[in-house]
Coordinates of C-alpha atoms in Angstrom, one line a residue:
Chain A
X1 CA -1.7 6.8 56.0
X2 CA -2.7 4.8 58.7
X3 CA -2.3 0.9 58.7
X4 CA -5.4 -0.1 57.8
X5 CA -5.6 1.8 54.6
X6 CA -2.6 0.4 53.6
X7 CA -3.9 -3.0 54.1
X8 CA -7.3 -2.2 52.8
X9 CA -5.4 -1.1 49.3
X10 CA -2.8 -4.1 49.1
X11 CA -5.7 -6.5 49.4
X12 CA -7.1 -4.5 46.5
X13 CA -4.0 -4.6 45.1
X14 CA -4.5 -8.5 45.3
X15 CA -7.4 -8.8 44.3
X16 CA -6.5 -6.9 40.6
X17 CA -3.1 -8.7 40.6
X18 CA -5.8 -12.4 41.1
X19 CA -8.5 -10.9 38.3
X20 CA -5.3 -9.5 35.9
X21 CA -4.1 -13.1 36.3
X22 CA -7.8 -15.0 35.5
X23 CA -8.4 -12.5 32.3
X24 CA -4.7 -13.3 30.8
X25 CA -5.4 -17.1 31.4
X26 CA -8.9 -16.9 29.8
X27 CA -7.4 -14.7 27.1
X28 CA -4.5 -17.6 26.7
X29 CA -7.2 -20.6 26.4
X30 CA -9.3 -18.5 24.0
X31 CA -6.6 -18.3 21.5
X32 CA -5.7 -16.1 19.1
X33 CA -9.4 -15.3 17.4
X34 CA -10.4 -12.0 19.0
X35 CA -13.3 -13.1 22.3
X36 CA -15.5 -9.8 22.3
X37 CA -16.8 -11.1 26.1
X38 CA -13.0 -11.8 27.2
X39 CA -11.8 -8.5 25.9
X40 CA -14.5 -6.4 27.1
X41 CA -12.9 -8.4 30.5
X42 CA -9.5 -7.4 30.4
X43 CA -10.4 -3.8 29.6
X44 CA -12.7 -3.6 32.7
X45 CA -9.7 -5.0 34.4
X46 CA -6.9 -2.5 33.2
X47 CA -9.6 0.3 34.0
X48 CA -9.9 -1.1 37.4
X49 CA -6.3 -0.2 38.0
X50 CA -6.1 2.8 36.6
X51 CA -9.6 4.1 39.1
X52 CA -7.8 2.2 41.9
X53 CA -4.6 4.0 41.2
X54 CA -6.6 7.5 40.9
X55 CA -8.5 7.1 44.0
X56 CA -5.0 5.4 46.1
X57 CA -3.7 8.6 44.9
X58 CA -6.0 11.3 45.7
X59 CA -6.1 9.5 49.8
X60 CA -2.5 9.9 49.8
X61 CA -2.9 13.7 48.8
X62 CA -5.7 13.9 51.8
X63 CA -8.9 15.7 52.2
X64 CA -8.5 18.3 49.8
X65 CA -7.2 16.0 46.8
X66 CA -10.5 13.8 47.2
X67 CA -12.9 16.5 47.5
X68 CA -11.3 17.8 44.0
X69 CA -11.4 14.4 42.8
X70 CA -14.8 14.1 42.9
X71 CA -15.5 17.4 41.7
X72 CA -13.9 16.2 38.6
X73 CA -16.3 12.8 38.7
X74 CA -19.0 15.4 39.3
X75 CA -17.5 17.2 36.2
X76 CA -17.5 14.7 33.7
X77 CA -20.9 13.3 35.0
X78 CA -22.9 15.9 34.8
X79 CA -21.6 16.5 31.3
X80 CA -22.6 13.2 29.6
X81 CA -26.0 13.5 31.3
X82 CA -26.9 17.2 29.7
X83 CA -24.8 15.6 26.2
X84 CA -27.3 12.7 26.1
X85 CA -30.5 15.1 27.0
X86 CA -31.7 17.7 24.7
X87 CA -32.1 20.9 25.4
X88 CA -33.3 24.2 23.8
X89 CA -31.5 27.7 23.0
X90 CA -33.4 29.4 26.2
X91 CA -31.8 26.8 28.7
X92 CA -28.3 28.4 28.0
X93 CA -28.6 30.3 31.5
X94 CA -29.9 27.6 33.2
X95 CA -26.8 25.6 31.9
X96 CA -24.4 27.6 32.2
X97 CA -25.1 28.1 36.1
X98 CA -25.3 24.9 36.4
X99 CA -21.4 23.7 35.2
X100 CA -19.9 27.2 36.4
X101 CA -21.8 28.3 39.5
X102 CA -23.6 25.0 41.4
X103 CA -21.0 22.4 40.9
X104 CA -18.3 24.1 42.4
X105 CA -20.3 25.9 45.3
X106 CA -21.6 21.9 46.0
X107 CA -17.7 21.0 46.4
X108 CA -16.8 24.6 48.3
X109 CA -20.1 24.0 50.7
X110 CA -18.6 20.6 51.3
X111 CA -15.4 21.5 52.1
X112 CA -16.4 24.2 54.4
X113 CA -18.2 21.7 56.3
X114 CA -21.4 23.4 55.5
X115 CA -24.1 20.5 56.4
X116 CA -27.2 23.1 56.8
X117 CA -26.2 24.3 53.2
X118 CA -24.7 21.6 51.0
X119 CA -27.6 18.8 52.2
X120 CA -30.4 21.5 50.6
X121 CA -28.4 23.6 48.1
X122 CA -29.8 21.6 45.1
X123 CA -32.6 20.1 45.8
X124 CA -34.2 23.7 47.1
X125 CA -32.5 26.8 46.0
X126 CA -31.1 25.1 42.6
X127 CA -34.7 23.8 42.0
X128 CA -36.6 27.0 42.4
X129 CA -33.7 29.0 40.7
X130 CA -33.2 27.1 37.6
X131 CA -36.6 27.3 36.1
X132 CA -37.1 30.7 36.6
X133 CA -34.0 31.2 34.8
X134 CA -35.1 29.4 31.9
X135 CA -38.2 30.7 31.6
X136 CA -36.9 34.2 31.9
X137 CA -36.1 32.5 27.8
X138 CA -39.6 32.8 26.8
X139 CA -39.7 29.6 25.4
X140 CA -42.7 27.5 26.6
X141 CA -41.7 24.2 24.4
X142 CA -41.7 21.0 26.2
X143 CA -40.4 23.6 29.4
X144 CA -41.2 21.0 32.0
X145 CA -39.0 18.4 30.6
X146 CA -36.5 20.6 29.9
X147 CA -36.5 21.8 33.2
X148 CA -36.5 18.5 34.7
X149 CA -33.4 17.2 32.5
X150 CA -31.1 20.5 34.3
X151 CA -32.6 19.1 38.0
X152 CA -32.0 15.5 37.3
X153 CA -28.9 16.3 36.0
X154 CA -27.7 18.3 39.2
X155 CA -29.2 15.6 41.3
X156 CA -27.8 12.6 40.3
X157 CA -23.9 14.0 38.9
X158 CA -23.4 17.0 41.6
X159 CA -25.9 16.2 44.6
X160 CA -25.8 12.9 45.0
X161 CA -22.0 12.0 43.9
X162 CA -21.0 14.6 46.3
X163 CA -22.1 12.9 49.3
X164 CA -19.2 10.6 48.9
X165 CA -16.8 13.4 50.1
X166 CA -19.3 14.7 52.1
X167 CA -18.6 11.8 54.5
X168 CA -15.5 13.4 55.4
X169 CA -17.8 16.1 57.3
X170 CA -19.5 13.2 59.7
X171 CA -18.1 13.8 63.2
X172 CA -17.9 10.3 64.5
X173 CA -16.6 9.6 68.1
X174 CA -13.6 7.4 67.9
X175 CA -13.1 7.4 64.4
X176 CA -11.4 10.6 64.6
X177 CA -9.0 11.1 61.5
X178 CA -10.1 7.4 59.2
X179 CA -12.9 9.2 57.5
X180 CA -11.3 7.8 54.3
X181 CA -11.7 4.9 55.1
X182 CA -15.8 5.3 55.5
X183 CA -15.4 6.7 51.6
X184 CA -13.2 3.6 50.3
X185 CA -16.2 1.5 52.0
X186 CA -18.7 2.6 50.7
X187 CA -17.0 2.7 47.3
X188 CA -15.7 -0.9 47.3
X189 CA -19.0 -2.5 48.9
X190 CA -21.3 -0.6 45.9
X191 CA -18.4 -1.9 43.4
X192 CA -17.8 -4.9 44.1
X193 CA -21.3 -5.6 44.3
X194 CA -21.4 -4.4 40.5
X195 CA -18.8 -6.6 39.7
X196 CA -20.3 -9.9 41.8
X197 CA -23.6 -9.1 39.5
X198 CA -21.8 -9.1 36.3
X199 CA -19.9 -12.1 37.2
X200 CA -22.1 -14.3 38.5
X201 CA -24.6 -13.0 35.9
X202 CA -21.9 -14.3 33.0
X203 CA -21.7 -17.4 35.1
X204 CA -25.3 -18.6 35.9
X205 CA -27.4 -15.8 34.5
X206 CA -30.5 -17.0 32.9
X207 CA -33.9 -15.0 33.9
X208 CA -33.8 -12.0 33.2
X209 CA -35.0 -9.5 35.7
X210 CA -35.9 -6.3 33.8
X211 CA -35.2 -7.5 29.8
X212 CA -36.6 -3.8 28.9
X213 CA -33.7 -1.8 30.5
X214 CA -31.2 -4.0 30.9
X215 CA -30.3 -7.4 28.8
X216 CA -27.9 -8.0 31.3
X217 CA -29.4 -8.1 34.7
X218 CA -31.0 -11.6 35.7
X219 CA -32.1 -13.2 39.0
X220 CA -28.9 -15.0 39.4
X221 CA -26.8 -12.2 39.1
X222 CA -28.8 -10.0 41.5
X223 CA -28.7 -12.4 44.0
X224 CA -25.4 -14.0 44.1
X225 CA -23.9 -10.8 43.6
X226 CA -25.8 -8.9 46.2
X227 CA -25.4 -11.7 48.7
X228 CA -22.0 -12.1 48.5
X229 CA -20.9 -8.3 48.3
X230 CA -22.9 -7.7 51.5
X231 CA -20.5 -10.8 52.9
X232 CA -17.6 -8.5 52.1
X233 CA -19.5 -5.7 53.5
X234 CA -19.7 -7.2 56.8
X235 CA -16.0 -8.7 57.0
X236 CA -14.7 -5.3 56.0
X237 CA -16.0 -4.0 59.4
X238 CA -13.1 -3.3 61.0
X239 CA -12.8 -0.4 58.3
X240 CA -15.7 1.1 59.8
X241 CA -17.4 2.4 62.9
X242 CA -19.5 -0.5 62.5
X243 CA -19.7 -3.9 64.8
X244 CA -19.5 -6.9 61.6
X245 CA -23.7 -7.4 61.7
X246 CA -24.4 -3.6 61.6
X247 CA -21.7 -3.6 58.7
X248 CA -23.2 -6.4 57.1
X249 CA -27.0 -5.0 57.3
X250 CA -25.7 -1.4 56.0
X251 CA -23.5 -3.0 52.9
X252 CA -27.1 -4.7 52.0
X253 CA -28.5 -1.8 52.2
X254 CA -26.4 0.4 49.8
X255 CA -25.8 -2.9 47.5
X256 CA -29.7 -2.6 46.8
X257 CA -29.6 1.1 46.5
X258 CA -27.2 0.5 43.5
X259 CA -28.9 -1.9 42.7
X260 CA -31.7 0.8 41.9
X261 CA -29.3 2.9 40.9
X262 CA -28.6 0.5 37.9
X263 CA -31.7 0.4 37.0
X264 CA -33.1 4.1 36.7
X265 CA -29.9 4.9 34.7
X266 CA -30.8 2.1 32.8
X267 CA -34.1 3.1 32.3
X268 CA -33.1 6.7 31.3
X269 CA -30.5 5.3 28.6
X270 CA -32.7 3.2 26.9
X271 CA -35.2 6.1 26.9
X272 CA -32.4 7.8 25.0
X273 CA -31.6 4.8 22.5
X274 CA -27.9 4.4 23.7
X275 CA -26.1 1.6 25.2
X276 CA -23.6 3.7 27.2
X277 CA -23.6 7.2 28.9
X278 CA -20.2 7.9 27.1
X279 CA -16.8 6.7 26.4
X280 CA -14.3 7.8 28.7
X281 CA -13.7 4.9 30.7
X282 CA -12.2 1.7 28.3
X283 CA -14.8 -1.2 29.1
X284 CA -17.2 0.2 31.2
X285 CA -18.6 3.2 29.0
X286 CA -18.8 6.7 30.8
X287 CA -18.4 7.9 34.3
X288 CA -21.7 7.4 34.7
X289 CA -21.8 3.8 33.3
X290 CA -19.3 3.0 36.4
X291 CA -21.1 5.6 39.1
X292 CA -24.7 5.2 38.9
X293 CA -24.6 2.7 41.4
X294 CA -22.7 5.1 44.0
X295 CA -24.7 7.7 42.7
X296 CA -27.9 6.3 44.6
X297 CA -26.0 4.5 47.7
X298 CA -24.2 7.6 48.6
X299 CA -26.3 9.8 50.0
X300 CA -28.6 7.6 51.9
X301 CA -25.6 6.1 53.4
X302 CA -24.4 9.6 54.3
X303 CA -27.6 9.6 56.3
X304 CA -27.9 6.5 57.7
X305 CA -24.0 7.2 59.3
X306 CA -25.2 10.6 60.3
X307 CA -28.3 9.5 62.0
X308 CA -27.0 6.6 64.3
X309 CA -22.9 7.3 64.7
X310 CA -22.8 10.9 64.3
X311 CA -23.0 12.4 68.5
Chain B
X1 CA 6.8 28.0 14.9
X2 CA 4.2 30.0 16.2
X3 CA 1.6 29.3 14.0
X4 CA 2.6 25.3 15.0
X5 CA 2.2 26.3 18.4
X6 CA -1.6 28.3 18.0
X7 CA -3.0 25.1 15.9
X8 CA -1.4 22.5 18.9
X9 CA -3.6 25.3 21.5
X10 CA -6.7 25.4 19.4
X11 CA -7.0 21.8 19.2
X12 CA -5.7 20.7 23.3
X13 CA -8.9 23.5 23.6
X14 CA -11.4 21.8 21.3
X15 CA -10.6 18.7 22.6
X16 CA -10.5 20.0 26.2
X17 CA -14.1 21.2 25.7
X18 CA -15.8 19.2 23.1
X19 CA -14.2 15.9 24.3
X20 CA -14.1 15.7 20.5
X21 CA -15.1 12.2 19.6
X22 CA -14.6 11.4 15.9
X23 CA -16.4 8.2 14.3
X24 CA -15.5 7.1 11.2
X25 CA -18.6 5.2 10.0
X26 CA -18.6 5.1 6.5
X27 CA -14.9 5.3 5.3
X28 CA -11.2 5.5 6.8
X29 CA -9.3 8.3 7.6
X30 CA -6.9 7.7 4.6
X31 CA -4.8 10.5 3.1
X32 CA -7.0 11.0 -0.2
X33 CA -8.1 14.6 -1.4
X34 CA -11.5 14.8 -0.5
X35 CA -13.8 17.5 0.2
X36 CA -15.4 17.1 3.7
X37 CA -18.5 18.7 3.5
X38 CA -20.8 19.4 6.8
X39 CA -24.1 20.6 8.6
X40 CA -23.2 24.1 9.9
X41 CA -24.5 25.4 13.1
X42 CA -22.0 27.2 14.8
X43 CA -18.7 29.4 14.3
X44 CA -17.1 26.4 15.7
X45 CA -17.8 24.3 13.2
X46 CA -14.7 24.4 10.9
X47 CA -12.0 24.2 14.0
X48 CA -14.1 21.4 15.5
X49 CA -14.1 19.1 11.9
X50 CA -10.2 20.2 11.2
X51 CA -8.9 19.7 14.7
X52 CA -10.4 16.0 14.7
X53 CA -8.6 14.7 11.5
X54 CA -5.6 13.3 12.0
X55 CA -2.6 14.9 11.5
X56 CA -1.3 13.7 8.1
X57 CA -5.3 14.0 6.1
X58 CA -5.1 17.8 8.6
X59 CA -2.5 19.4 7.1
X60 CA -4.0 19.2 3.6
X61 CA -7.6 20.3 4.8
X62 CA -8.1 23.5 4.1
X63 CA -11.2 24.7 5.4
X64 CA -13.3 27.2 3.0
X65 CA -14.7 30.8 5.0
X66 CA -16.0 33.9 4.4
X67 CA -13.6 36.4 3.3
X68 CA -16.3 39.1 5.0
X69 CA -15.7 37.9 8.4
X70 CA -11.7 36.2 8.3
X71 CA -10.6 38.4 6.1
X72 CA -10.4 41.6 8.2
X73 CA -7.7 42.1 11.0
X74 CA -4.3 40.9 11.7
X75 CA -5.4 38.4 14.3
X76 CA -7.6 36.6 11.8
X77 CA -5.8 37.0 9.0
X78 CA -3.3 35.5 10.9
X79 CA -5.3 32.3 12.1
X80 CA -7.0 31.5 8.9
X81 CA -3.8 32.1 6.9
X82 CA -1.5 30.6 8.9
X83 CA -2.8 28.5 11.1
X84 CA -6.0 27.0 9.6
X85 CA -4.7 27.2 5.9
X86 CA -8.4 28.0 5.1
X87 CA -9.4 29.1 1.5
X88 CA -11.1 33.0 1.5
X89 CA -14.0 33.3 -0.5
X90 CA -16.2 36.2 -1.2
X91 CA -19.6 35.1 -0.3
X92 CA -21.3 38.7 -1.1
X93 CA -19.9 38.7 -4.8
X94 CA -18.1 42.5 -4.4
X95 CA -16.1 41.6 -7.7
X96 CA -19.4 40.5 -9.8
X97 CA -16.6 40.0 -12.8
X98 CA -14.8 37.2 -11.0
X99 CA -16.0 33.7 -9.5
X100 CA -16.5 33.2 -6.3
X101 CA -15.6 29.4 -6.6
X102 CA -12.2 30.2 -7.9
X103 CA -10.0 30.0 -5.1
X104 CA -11.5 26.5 -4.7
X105 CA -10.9 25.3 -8.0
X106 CA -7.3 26.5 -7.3
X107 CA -7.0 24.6 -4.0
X108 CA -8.6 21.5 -5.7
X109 CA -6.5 21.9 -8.0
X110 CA -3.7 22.3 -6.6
X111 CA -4.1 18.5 -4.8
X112 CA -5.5 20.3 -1.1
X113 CA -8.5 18.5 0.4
X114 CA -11.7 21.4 1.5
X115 CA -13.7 21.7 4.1
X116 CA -17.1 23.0 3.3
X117 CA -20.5 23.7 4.5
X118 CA -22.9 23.9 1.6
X119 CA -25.7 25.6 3.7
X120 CA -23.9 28.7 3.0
X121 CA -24.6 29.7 6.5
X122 CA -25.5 28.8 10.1
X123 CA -28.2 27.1 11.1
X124 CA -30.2 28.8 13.4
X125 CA -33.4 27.1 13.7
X126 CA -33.6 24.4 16.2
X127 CA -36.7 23.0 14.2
X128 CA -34.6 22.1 10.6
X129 CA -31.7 19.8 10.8
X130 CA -30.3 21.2 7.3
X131 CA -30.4 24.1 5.2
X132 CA -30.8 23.7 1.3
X133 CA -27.4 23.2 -0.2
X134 CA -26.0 25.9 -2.4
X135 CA -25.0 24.7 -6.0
X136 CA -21.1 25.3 -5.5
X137 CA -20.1 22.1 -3.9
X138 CA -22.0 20.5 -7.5
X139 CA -19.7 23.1 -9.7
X140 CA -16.7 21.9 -7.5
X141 CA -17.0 18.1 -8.5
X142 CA -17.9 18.0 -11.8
X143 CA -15.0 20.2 -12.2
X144 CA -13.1 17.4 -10.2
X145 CA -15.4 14.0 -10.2
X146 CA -12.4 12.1 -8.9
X147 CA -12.4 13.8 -5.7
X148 CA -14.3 12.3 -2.8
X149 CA -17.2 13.8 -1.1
X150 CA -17.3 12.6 2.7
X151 CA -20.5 14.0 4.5
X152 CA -19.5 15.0 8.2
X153 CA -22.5 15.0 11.0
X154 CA -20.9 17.7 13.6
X155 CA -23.4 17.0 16.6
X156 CA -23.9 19.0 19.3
X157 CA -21.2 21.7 18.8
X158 CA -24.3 24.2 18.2
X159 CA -25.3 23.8 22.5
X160 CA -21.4 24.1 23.5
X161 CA -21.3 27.6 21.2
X162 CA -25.1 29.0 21.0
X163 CA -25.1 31.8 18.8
X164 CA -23.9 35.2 20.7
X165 CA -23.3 33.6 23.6
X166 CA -19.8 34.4 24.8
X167 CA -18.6 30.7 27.3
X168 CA -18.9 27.4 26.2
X169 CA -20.6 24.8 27.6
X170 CA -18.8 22.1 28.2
X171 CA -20.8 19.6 26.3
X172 CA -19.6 16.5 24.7
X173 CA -19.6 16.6 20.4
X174 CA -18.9 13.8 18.2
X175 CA -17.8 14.3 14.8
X176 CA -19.5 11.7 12.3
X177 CA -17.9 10.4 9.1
X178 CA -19.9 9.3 6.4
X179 CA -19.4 7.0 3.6
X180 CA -17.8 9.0 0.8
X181 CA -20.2 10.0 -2.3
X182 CA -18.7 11.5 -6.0
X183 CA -21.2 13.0 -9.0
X184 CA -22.9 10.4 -11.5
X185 CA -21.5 11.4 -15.2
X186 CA -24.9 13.1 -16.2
X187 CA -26.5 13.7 -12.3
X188 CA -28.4 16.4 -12.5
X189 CA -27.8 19.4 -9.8
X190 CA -30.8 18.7 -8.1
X191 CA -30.5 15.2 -8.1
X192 CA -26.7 15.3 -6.8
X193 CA -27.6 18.0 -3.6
X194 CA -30.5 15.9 -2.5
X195 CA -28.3 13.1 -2.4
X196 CA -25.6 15.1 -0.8
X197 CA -28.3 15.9 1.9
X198 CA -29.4 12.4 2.4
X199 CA -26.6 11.2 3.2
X200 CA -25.5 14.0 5.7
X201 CA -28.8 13.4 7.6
X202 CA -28.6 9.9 7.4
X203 CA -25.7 10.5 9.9
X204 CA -27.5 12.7 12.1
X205 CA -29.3 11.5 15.7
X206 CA -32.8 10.3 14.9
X207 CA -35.0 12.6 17.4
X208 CA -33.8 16.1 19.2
X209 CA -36.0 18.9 20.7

């Protein structure tokens, strides 16, 4: 592990140590009645170590460990999405190809480096191949929104999440062997920008910005938070192939892509009538509660890297 | 040993696959005898409601099945003797002469807690939500008012194990608990099955395709 990783994960360290610090001290003043905000806190908090601890992990494995680890993210996410959208006997085929065959070949095309392949796998050969299994069913009911629960599904859990490892594939001159570090970017940019929201949303929140998908986004939120994770974004240059205003331009870019990101999920949860996508993570909900943000940054980042650093 | 060993496997793979997600609404998982009675969709459905008790309320929960189907072989003899505990009954009536509720009245009897589907039989239809009951689970509490009746919601185990479909999906279920139920003094059968129903849809997700 080189020397900035190991700097880039004792300031993370830090940072948890610092937020660990400020939930047991607001835990202390509150006393001992139960504070549902302050608890939800300090389980976000203890999370927070345990994802930092998983993903600090998997870097020191290498490549191979964080390609599987996403995988796994890919896993679990695509399996609350098809849990929280119906879908009929006759999509069986469609389903089962979709957690057995094009989740892993997504991870295997990424690992064999496969750009041609892995950038269209889904969004052309899955597309066309998963409604023609499902109507080889024979059932016509509501067969367009079926269909379109599978695709969205694959898009957002196994396409999109799996641009994250993908950015292990970029060739970029003189950045040769750090392209871990390009993945913890983008991650801590997109996160902390979640986290910046929610706290300065608890802090000065008052108009709301979309009350019909989320109660908990307002103005304030958005903007402190936005503006102050693209700060971070910029003085975390030195991470990156970036000079500190291209790296400052490019974390306001993917801070407003999760941004969006937020917000469709949102959207597609309150279609549903739940609060969370699941329960796996204490605090935060389900993978997908924690990732819809990356989700949306990822693979237009991917791009944007590709198109201007890539030779 | 073995037999501790198969139940420890059956429920690392329920849990593995189902993420088995148990919510006790109504009631507490207390060590009464009950009979847990549930919406029946898939073979699964027993292993998935007797793997997410806990341990102590498990090992009195005896889940009721078909003699026709568990009854033949050594490898399911084996599972629903040994490991599940399950009480045999013989749903086609072979013996015309003897009850088929008797070897529930035993187990009641006897102090063991059931696990019943009062459909009588799978669910097919992805249109109905529940079958009509059969009149047995009425026999059974009359014959024992004190025991509880807690409906159980199994959701989604019916897309992780289609019928004849061979793999799993690896879907998340949740297992729903409901607040427990026992017969009025003079309920009439109809009137205790419909409420018995109720209540199980009550825990059911409002809208599905």
């Amino acid at each position: 592990m080189d020397q900035h990783t190991v700097m880039l994960f004792a300031g993370i360290g830090g940072l948890l140590v610092l937020a660990s610090l400020v939930g047991f001290v607001l835990k202390w003043r509150a006393g001992p009645d139960s504070n549902a905000v302050i608890d939800n806190l300090n389980a976000r908090i203890n999370a927070w170590w345990v994802m930092v601890a998983v993903i600090g992990s998997a870097f020191l494995l290498g490549q191979t460990a964080v390609i599987l680890l996403f995988y796994g993210v890919s896993f679990y996410a695509l399996r609350e999405f098809i849990t929280l959208t119906p879908t009929r006997h006759s999509d069986y085929p469609a389903l089962v190809a979709a957690f057995y065959a094009v989740l892993p070949v997504q991870y295997l095309l990424i690992a064999f480096n496969w750009y041609g392949m892995f950038s269209i796998f889904i969004p052309v050969y899955v597309f066309l191949l998963l409604p023609t299994l499902a109507s080889l069913g024979g059932d016509t009911t509501r067969f367009l929104e079926r269909a379109s629960k599978v695709q969205w599904g694959l898009m957002l859990a196994v396409f999109c999440i799996s641009f994250v490892p993908a950015l292990m594939t970029l060739d970029i001159p003189g950045f040769e062997g750090r392209h871990l570090l390009l993945i913890a970017y983008l991650v801590i940019v997109v996160q902390l920008s979640d986290v910046l929201q929610y706290v300065c949303g608890k802090l000065f929140g008052k108009r709301k910005i979309a009350p019909n998908l989320s109660p908990s986004k307002t103005v304030e939120g958005f903007v402190g938070g936005l503006a102050l994770a693209t700060l971070i974004g910029a003085a975390l240059w030195w991470i990156t192939p970036f000079t500190p205003w291209q790296a400052g331009l490019i974390a306001l870019l993917i801070n407003l892509l999760g941004f969006f990101g937020g917000l469709v999920m949102s959207a597609i949860k309150r279609d549903r009538g739940v609060k969370d996508w699941g329960h796996m993570i204490e605090g935060h909900g389900g993978m997908l509660d924690r990732l819809d943000s990356v989700c949306f940054a990822a693979p237009i980042f991917f791009h944007v890297v590709r198109y201007w650093w890539v030779r | 040993m073995l037999e501790t060993l198969v139940a420890y496997s059956v429920i690392a793979g329920a849990r593995a696959v189902t993420g088995m997600r148990s919510l006790w609404l109504g009631t507490t998982p207390i060590a009464r005898q009950r009979i847990y009675y549930a919406n029946h969709a898939s073979h699964g459905d027993f292993v998935l409601l007797w793997a997410s008790l806990p341990p102590a309320l498990r090992k009195h929960a005896r889940p009721v099945a078909g003699a026709d189907y568990w009854g033949k072989g050594t490898l399911r003899r084996f599972l629903i003797d040994k490991v599940f505990k399950g009480v045999l009954i013989d749903r086609q009536r072979t013996d015309p002469s003897r009850n088929p509720l008797e070897p529930m009245f035993e187990a009641l009897s006897a102090g063991d807690s059931l696990i019943l589907f009062p459909e009588g039989t799978r669910n097919l239809d992805d249109e109905v939500k529940l079958l009509p009951f059969k009149s047995g689970i009425y026999h059974l509490s009359k014959a024992h008012p004190q025991v509880e009746l807690v409906p159980v919601w199994i959701d989604n185990l019916k897309r992780v194990m289609p019928k004849g479909k061979v793999l799993p999906l690896p879907l998340l279920c949740t297992v729903s608990f409901g607040a427990p139920l026992t017969v009025g003094e003079d309920e009439s059968k109809e009137a205790f099955l419909d409420r018995l129903s109720q209540a199980l849809l009550e825990l059911a997700p409002k809208e599905e395709i």
